mmCIF file of N, CA and C in Angstrom:
data_model
loop_
_atom_site.group_PDB
_atom_site.id
_atom_site.type_symbol
_atom_site.label_atom_id
_atom_site.label_comp_id
_atom_site.label_asym_id
_atom_site.label_seq_id
_atom_site.Cartn_x
_atom_site.Cartn_y
_atom_site.Cartn_z
ATOM 1 N N MET A 10 -0.502 7.469 21.102
ATOM 2 C CA MET A 10 -0.484 6.229 20.880
ATOM 3 C C MET A 10 -1.073 5.541 19.656
ATOM 4 N N LYS A 11 -0.530 4.761 18.928
ATOM 5 C CA LYS A 11 -0.890 4.218 17.674
ATOM 6 C C LYS A 11 -2.215 2.973 18.142
ATOM 7 N N LYS A 12 -3.182 3.099 17.502
ATOM 8 C CA LYS A 12 -4.394 2.103 17.594
ATOM 9 C C LYS A 12 -4.409 1.281 16.540
ATOM 10 N N ILE A 13 -4.768 -0.052 16.940
ATOM 11 C CA ILE A 13 -4.798 -1.193 15.827
ATOM 12 C C ILE A 13 -6.073 -1.746 16.219
ATOM 13 N N MET A 14 -7.035 -1.756 15.343
ATOM 14 C CA MET A 14 -8.505 -2.374 15.352
ATOM 15 C C MET A 14 -8.562 -3.512 14.680
ATOM 16 N N LEU A 15 -8.930 -4.779 15.251
ATOM 17 C CA LEU A 15 -9.112 -5.784 14.688
ATOM 18 C C LEU A 15 -10.719 -5.934 14.402
ATOM 19 N N VAL A 16 -11.031 -6.439 13.302
ATOM 20 C CA VAL A 16 -12.558 -6.718 12.773
ATOM 21 C C VAL A 16 -12.754 -7.991 12.746
ATOM 22 N N CYS A 17 -13.854 -8.662 13.114
ATOM 23 C CA CYS A 17 -14.232 -10.190 13.012
ATOM 24 C C CYS A 17 -15.883 -10.115 12.980
ATOM 25 N N SER A 18 -16.347 -11.216 12.616
ATOM 26 C CA SER A 18 -17.702 -11.124 12.375
ATOM 27 C C SER A 18 -18.608 -10.782 13.712
ATOM 28 N N GLY A 19 -18.013 -11.135 15.038
ATOM 29 C CA GLY A 19 -18.777 -10.822 16.224
ATOM 30 C C GLY A 19 -17.794 -10.102 17.041
ATOM 31 N N GLY A 20 -16.525 -10.044 16.926
ATOM 32 C CA GLY A 20 -15.647 -9.421 17.652
ATOM 33 C C GLY A 20 -15.247 -10.271 18.778
ATOM 34 N N MET A 21 -15.758 -11.470 18.862
ATOM 35 C CA MET A 21 -15.189 -12.321 20.030
ATOM 36 C C MET A 21 -13.927 -13.364 19.776
ATOM 37 N N SER A 22 -13.699 -13.783 18.509
ATOM 38 C CA SER A 22 -12.650 -14.547 18.223
ATOM 39 C C SER A 22 -11.208 -13.648 18.291
ATOM 40 N N SER A 23 -11.292 -12.331 17.878
ATOM 41 C CA SER A 23 -10.208 -11.642 17.865
ATOM 42 C C SER A 23 -9.882 -11.184 19.157
ATOM 43 N N SER A 24 -10.739 -11.357 20.152
ATOM 44 C CA SER A 24 -10.194 -10.985 21.544
ATOM 45 C C SER A 24 -9.227 -11.867 22.057
ATOM 46 N N LEU A 25 -8.992 -12.981 21.759
ATOM 47 C CA LEU A 25 -7.926 -13.556 22.104
ATOM 48 C C LEU A 25 -6.786 -13.406 21.392
ATOM 49 N N LEU A 26 -6.736 -12.974 20.283
ATOM 50 C CA LEU A 26 -5.548 -12.563 19.341
ATOM 51 C C LEU A 26 -5.235 -11.308 20.001
ATOM 52 N N VAL A 27 -6.468 -10.250 20.447
ATOM 53 C CA VAL A 27 -5.844 -8.930 20.921
ATOM 54 C C VAL A 27 -4.903 -9.220 22.143
ATOM 55 N N THR A 28 -5.397 -10.217 23.006
ATOM 56 C CA THR A 28 -4.561 -10.504 24.235
ATOM 57 C C THR A 28 -3.135 -10.797 23.779
ATOM 58 N N LYS A 29 -3.021 -11.807 22.951
ATOM 59 C CA LYS A 29 -1.727 -12.240 22.666
ATOM 60 C C LYS A 29 -0.781 -11.120 21.937
ATOM 61 N N MET A 30 -1.640 -10.321 21.121
ATOM 62 C CA MET A 30 -0.833 -9.107 20.548
ATOM 63 C C MET A 30 -0.399 -7.996 21.398
ATOM 64 N N ASP A 31 -1.212 -7.939 22.492
ATOM 65 C CA ASP A 31 -0.554 -7.101 23.636
ATOM 66 C C ASP A 31 0.344 -7.569 24.437
ATOM 67 N N LYS A 32 0.310 -8.910 24.467
ATOM 68 C CA LYS A 32 1.698 -9.555 25.143
ATOM 69 C C LYS A 32 2.804 -9.412 24.408
ATOM 70 N N ALA A 33 2.860 -9.566 23.160
ATOM 71 C CA ALA A 33 3.927 -9.458 22.182
ATOM 72 C C ALA A 33 4.533 -8.051 22.147
ATOM 73 N N ALA A 34 3.634 -7.072 22.236
ATOM 74 C CA ALA A 34 4.048 -5.600 22.224
ATOM 75 C C ALA A 34 4.783 -5.452 23.525
ATOM 76 N N LYS A 35 4.203 -6.043 24.658
ATOM 77 C CA LYS A 35 5.007 -5.594 25.858
ATOM 78 C C LYS A 35 6.482 -6.173 25.985
ATOM 79 N N GLU A 36 6.524 -7.424 25.148
ATOM 80 C CA GLU A 36 7.863 -8.330 25.114
ATOM 81 C C GLU A 36 8.708 -7.353 24.213
ATOM 82 N N MET A 37 8.183 -6.604 23.126
ATOM 83 C CA MET A 37 8.944 -6.155 22.235
ATOM 84 C C MET A 37 9.175 -4.576 22.712
ATOM 85 N N GLY A 38 8.684 -4.160 24.099
ATOM 86 C CA GLY A 38 8.951 -2.806 24.518
ATOM 87 C C GLY A 38 8.060 -1.550 23.837
ATOM 88 N N LYS A 39 7.047 -2.112 23.257
ATOM 89 C CA LYS A 39 6.303 -1.069 22.371
ATOM 90 C C LYS A 39 4.868 -0.961 22.985
ATOM 91 N N GLU A 40 4.323 0.154 22.691
ATOM 92 C CA GLU A 40 2.771 0.425 23.275
ATOM 93 C C GLU A 40 1.921 0.570 22.236
ATOM 94 N N PHE A 41 0.855 0.041 22.112
ATOM 95 C CA PHE A 41 -0.369 -0.001 21.350
ATOM 96 C C PHE A 41 -1.577 0.002 21.836
ATOM 97 N N GLU A 42 -2.540 0.802 21.239
ATOM 98 C CA GLU A 42 -3.969 0.392 21.854
ATOM 99 C C GLU A 42 -4.612 -0.635 20.859
ATOM 100 N N ILE A 43 -4.694 -1.777 21.295
ATOM 101 C CA ILE A 43 -5.186 -2.835 20.533
ATOM 102 C C ILE A 43 -6.651 -3.424 20.777
ATOM 103 N N PHE A 44 -7.594 -3.330 19.880
ATOM 104 C CA PHE A 44 -8.892 -3.868 20.208
ATOM 105 C C PHE A 44 -9.545 -4.367 19.295
ATOM 106 N N ALA A 45 -10.541 -5.222 19.597
ATOM 107 C CA ALA A 45 -11.242 -5.970 18.505
ATOM 108 C C ALA A 45 -12.855 -5.750 18.554
ATOM 109 N N VAL A 46 -13.312 -5.426 17.425
ATOM 110 C CA VAL A 46 -14.865 -5.166 17.211
ATOM 111 C C VAL A 46 -15.497 -5.997 16.168
ATOM 112 N N SER A 47 -16.834 -5.921 16.361
ATOM 113 C CA SER A 47 -17.573 -6.572 15.270
ATOM 114 C C SER A 47 -17.510 -5.693 13.768
ATOM 115 N N GLU A 48 -18.022 -6.524 12.794
ATOM 116 C CA GLU A 48 -18.088 -5.720 11.544
ATOM 117 C C GLU A 48 -18.773 -4.336 11.751
ATOM 118 N N PRO A 49 -20.046 -4.333 12.244
ATOM 119 C CA PRO A 49 -20.821 -3.176 12.161
ATOM 120 C C PRO A 49 -20.141 -1.885 13.064
ATOM 121 N N GLU A 50 -19.697 -2.451 14.171
ATOM 122 C CA GLU A 50 -19.143 -1.787 15.240
ATOM 123 C C GLU A 50 -17.701 -0.985 14.596
ATOM 124 N N GLY A 51 -17.019 -1.783 13.859
ATOM 125 C CA GLY A 51 -15.900 -1.288 13.124
ATOM 126 C C GLY A 51 -16.128 -0.160 12.224
ATOM 127 N N VAL A 52 -17.256 -0.234 11.269
ATOM 128 C CA VAL A 52 -17.540 0.581 10.478
ATOM 129 C C VAL A 52 -18.023 1.928 11.336
ATOM 130 N N ASP A 53 -18.832 1.950 12.409
ATOM 131 C CA ASP A 53 -19.184 2.982 13.177
ATOM 132 C C ASP A 53 -17.870 3.489 13.826
ATOM 133 N N ARG A 54 -17.082 2.922 14.370
ATOM 134 C CA ARG A 54 -15.670 3.537 14.814
ATOM 135 C C ARG A 54 -15.124 4.123 13.754
ATOM 136 N N LEU A 55 -14.838 3.589 12.576
ATOM 137 C CA LEU A 55 -13.955 4.460 11.914
ATOM 138 C C LEU A 55 -14.587 5.647 11.059
ATOM 139 N N LYS A 56 -15.990 5.753 11.302
ATOM 140 C CA LYS A 56 -16.602 6.954 10.991
ATOM 141 C C LYS A 56 -16.531 8.198 11.841
ATOM 142 N N LYS A 57 -16.166 7.678 13.088
ATOM 143 C CA LYS A 57 -15.804 8.649 14.175
ATOM 144 C C LYS A 57 -14.421 8.983 14.676
ATOM 145 N N ASP A 58 -13.755 8.100 14.241
ATOM 146 C CA ASP A 58 -12.458 7.978 15.006
ATOM 147 C C ASP A 58 -11.117 8.107 13.886
ATOM 148 N N ASN A 59 -10.771 9.276 13.698
ATOM 149 C CA ASN A 59 -9.506 9.228 12.813
ATOM 150 C C ASN A 59 -8.083 9.074 13.360
ATOM 151 N N ASP A 60 -8.020 8.601 14.643
ATOM 152 C CA ASP A 60 -6.936 8.179 15.349
ATOM 153 C C ASP A 60 -6.389 6.736 15.231
ATOM 154 N N ILE A 61 -7.262 5.883 14.576
ATOM 155 C CA ILE A 61 -6.904 4.644 14.299
ATOM 156 C C ILE A 61 -5.828 4.457 13.268
ATOM 157 N N SER A 62 -4.810 3.678 13.438
ATOM 158 C CA SER A 62 -3.552 3.536 12.500
ATOM 159 C C SER A 62 -3.902 2.433 11.633
ATOM 160 N N VAL A 63 -4.203 1.257 12.291
ATOM 161 C CA VAL A 63 -4.333 0.120 11.246
ATOM 162 C C VAL A 63 -5.799 -0.371 11.510
ATOM 163 N N VAL A 64 -6.269 -1.026 10.511
ATOM 164 C CA VAL A 64 -7.436 -1.897 10.432
ATOM 165 C C VAL A 64 -7.182 -3.291 10.026
ATOM 166 N N LEU A 65 -7.209 -4.438 10.878
ATOM 167 C CA LEU A 65 -6.984 -5.492 10.243
ATOM 168 C C LEU A 65 -8.298 -6.448 10.384
ATOM 169 N N VAL A 66 -8.658 -7.051 9.249
ATOM 170 C CA VAL A 66 -9.883 -7.580 8.854
ATOM 171 C C VAL A 66 -9.566 -9.029 9.330
ATOM 172 N N GLY A 67 -10.454 -9.908 10.108
ATOM 173 C CA GLY A 67 -10.299 -11.180 10.183
ATOM 174 C C GLY A 67 -10.411 -11.881 8.756
ATOM 175 N N PRO A 68 -9.766 -13.178 8.676
ATOM 176 C CA PRO A 68 -9.895 -13.652 7.204
ATOM 177 C C PRO A 68 -11.233 -14.323 6.897
ATOM 178 N N GLN A 69 -11.840 -14.694 7.780
ATOM 179 C CA GLN A 69 -13.298 -15.311 7.596
ATOM 180 C C GLN A 69 -14.195 -14.185 7.129
ATOM 181 N N ILE A 70 -13.856 -12.879 7.063
ATOM 182 C CA ILE A 70 -14.701 -11.816 6.800
ATOM 183 C C ILE A 70 -13.981 -10.991 5.739
ATOM 184 N N ARG A 71 -13.027 -11.431 4.997
ATOM 185 C CA ARG A 71 -12.188 -10.738 4.048
ATOM 186 C C ARG A 71 -12.947 -9.932 3.153
ATOM 187 N N TYR A 72 -14.336 -10.567 2.968
ATOM 188 C CA TYR A 72 -15.288 -9.821 1.762
ATOM 189 C C TYR A 72 -15.526 -8.475 2.272
ATOM 190 N N VAL A 73 -15.445 -8.023 3.508
ATOM 191 C CA VAL A 73 -15.781 -6.626 3.941
ATOM 192 C C VAL A 73 -14.610 -5.813 3.755
ATOM 193 N N GLU A 74 -13.384 -6.217 3.140
ATOM 194 C CA GLU A 74 -12.237 -5.161 3.185
ATOM 195 C C GLU A 74 -12.687 -4.048 2.076
ATOM 196 N N PRO A 75 -13.395 -4.262 1.102
ATOM 197 C CA PRO A 75 -13.681 -3.131 0.171
ATOM 198 C C PRO A 75 -14.709 -2.080 0.965
ATOM 199 N N LYS A 76 -15.587 -2.546 1.938
ATOM 200 C CA LYS A 76 -16.389 -1.628 2.456
ATOM 201 C C LYS A 76 -15.484 -0.918 3.651
ATOM 202 N N PHE A 77 -14.626 -1.400 4.089
ATOM 203 C CA PHE A 77 -13.869 -0.701 5.106
ATOM 204 C C PHE A 77 -12.777 0.245 4.177
ATOM 205 N N ALA A 78 -12.389 -0.163 3.110
ATOM 206 C CA ALA A 78 -11.555 0.736 2.261
ATOM 207 C C ALA A 78 -12.345 2.171 1.848
ATOM 208 N N GLU A 79 -13.607 2.057 1.638
ATOM 209 C CA GLU A 79 -14.466 3.026 1.288
ATOM 210 C C GLU A 79 -14.694 3.901 2.604
ATOM 211 N N VAL A 80 -14.981 3.421 3.762
ATOM 212 C CA VAL A 80 -15.172 4.230 4.785
ATOM 213 C C VAL A 80 -13.922 4.908 5.353
ATOM 214 N N ILE A 81 -12.680 4.423 5.053
ATOM 215 C CA ILE A 81 -11.546 4.785 5.277
ATOM 216 C C ILE A 81 -11.226 5.979 4.213
ATOM 217 N N GLY A 82 -11.366 5.908 3.004
ATOM 218 C CA GLY A 82 -11.363 6.986 2.078
ATOM 219 C C GLY A 82 -9.951 7.211 1.721
ATOM 220 N N ASN A 83 -9.593 8.510 1.884
ATOM 221 C CA ASN A 83 -8.187 8.700 1.663
ATOM 222 C C ASN A 83 -7.472 9.156 2.988
ATOM 223 N N ARG A 84 -7.970 8.802 3.988
ATOM 224 C CA ARG A 84 -7.442 9.128 5.367
ATOM 225 C C ARG A 84 -6.085 8.023 5.355
ATOM 226 N N PRO A 85 -5.232 8.409 6.272
ATOM 227 C CA PRO A 85 -4.028 7.658 6.483
ATOM 228 C C PRO A 85 -4.232 6.411 7.247
ATOM 229 N N ILE A 86 -5.064 5.649 7.168
ATOM 230 C CA ILE A 86 -5.253 4.612 7.844
ATOM 231 C C ILE A 86 -4.956 3.381 7.077
ATOM 232 N N LYS A 87 -4.226 2.442 7.621
ATOM 233 C CA LYS A 87 -3.771 1.230 6.765
ATOM 234 C C LYS A 87 -4.851 0.211 6.980
ATOM 235 N N LEU A 88 -4.946 -0.616 6.022
ATOM 236 C CA LEU A 88 -6.092 -1.688 5.711
ATOM 237 C C LEU A 88 -5.472 -2.998 5.439
ATOM 238 N N ALA A 89 -5.801 -4.045 5.996
ATOM 239 C CA ALA A 89 -5.300 -5.369 5.535
ATOM 240 C C ALA A 89 -6.081 -6.329 6.133
ATOM 241 N N VAL A 90 -6.057 -7.592 5.389
ATOM 242 C CA VAL A 90 -6.670 -8.950 5.820
ATOM 243 C C VAL A 90 -5.570 -9.526 6.583
ATOM 244 N N ILE A 91 -5.934 -10.086 7.924
ATOM 245 C CA ILE A 91 -5.066 -10.805 8.553
ATOM 246 C C ILE A 91 -4.715 -12.206 7.964
ATOM 247 N N ASN A 92 -3.542 -12.462 7.813
ATOM 248 C CA ASN A 92 -3.029 -13.787 7.267
ATOM 249 C C ASN A 92 -3.777 -15.132 8.134
ATOM 250 N N MET A 93 -4.334 -15.798 7.251
ATOM 251 C CA MET A 93 -5.365 -16.864 7.582
ATOM 252 C C MET A 93 -4.474 -17.780 8.655
ATOM 253 N N MET A 94 -3.421 -18.143 8.516
ATOM 254 C CA MET A 94 -2.462 -19.260 9.198
ATOM 255 C C MET A 94 -2.245 -18.484 10.618
ATOM 256 N N ASP A 95 -1.828 -17.364 10.518
ATOM 257 C CA ASP A 95 -1.498 -16.371 11.715
ATOM 258 C C ASP A 95 -2.803 -16.141 12.608
ATOM 259 N N TYR A 96 -3.945 -16.271 11.886
ATOM 260 C CA TYR A 96 -5.171 -15.819 12.843
ATOM 261 C C TYR A 96 -5.752 -17.133 13.332
ATOM 262 N N GLY A 97 -5.695 -18.384 12.589
ATOM 263 C CA GLY A 97 -6.043 -19.509 13.084
ATOM 264 C C GLY A 97 -5.064 -19.967 14.104
ATOM 265 N N MET A 98 -3.834 -19.756 14.083
ATOM 266 C CA MET A 98 -2.917 -20.199 15.112
ATOM 267 C C MET A 98 -2.611 -19.104 16.500
ATOM 268 N N MET A 99 -3.494 -17.958 16.380
ATOM 269 C CA MET A 99 -3.621 -16.912 17.156
ATOM 270 C C MET A 99 -2.196 -16.472 17.570
ATOM 271 N N ASN A 100 -1.388 -16.313 16.459
ATOM 272 C CA ASN A 100 -0.117 -15.877 16.481
ATOM 273 C C ASN A 100 0.086 -14.269 16.703
ATOM 274 N N GLY A 101 -0.140 -13.871 17.905
ATOM 275 C CA GLY A 101 -0.205 -12.578 18.127
ATOM 276 C C GLY A 101 1.028 -11.644 17.637
ATOM 277 N N GLU A 102 2.139 -12.313 17.911
ATOM 278 C CA GLU A 102 3.329 -11.720 17.601
ATOM 279 C C GLU A 102 3.699 -11.617 15.881
ATOM 280 N N LYS A 103 3.030 -12.413 15.072
ATOM 281 C CA LYS A 103 3.511 -12.092 13.756
ATOM 282 C C LYS A 103 2.136 -11.103 13.243
ATOM 283 N N VAL A 104 0.948 -11.344 13.824
ATOM 284 C CA VAL A 104 -0.139 -10.330 13.397
ATOM 285 C C VAL A 104 0.282 -8.915 13.767
ATOM 286 N N LEU A 105 0.789 -8.650 15.001
ATOM 287 C CA LEU A 105 1.380 -7.600 15.385
ATOM 288 C C LEU A 105 2.627 -6.894 14.571
ATOM 289 N N LYS A 106 3.533 -7.872 14.197
ATOM 290 C CA LYS A 106 4.534 -7.448 13.354
ATOM 291 C C LYS A 106 4.056 -6.984 11.926
ATOM 292 N N ALA A 107 2.983 -7.605 11.419
ATOM 293 C CA ALA A 107 2.476 -7.278 10.182
ATOM 294 C C ALA A 107 1.784 -5.791 10.367
ATOM 295 N N ALA A 108 1.101 -5.757 11.410
ATOM 296 C CA ALA A 108 0.483 -4.216 11.708
ATOM 297 C C ALA A 108 1.546 -3.296 11.737
ATOM 298 N N ILE A 109 2.633 -3.603 12.514
ATOM 299 C CA ILE A 109 3.857 -2.452 12.493
ATOM 300 C C ILE A 109 4.491 -2.224 10.859
ATOM 301 N N LYS A 110 4.506 -3.369 10.289
ATOM 302 C CA LYS A 110 5.074 -3.123 8.905
ATOM 303 C C LYS A 110 4.104 -2.112 8.033
ATOM 304 N N LEU A 111 2.804 -2.356 8.289
ATOM 305 C CA LEU A 111 1.968 -1.620 7.662
ATOM 306 C C LEU A 111 1.989 -0.120 8.113
ATOM 307 N N MET A 112 2.117 0.113 9.313
ATOM 308 C CA MET A 112 2.466 1.541 9.822
ATOM 309 C C MET A 112 3.500 2.125 9.388
ATOM 310 N N GLU A 113 4.562 1.340 8.891
ATOM 311 C CA GLU A 113 5.952 2.003 8.506
ATOM 312 C C GLU A 113 5.973 2.180 6.931
ATOM 313 N N SER A 114 4.873 1.584 6.425
ATOM 314 C CA SER A 114 4.913 1.828 5.001
ATOM 315 C C SER A 114 4.260 2.944 4.506
#
């Protein structure tokens, strides 16, 4: 199962987005493990877990993207900053579609 990790400053605001992404995935007939973490927890998780497919960084902490890119290194883990409008509107479907597109690239 593909894993999608959302990273935000505290891991709280992304929890609602995770719920909406899970709902969108079910409606699409797809199954993903989607979860939200804080920035420090995200770094720790990436150091231990090679099964993560996509890391999506909240737009409010986009400045951590280079740090995550460094931790990912040359592993086949996709990394992107979540579109600010989609994040603000908590548009789980659009964020999920963006993650799926990353996995396919």
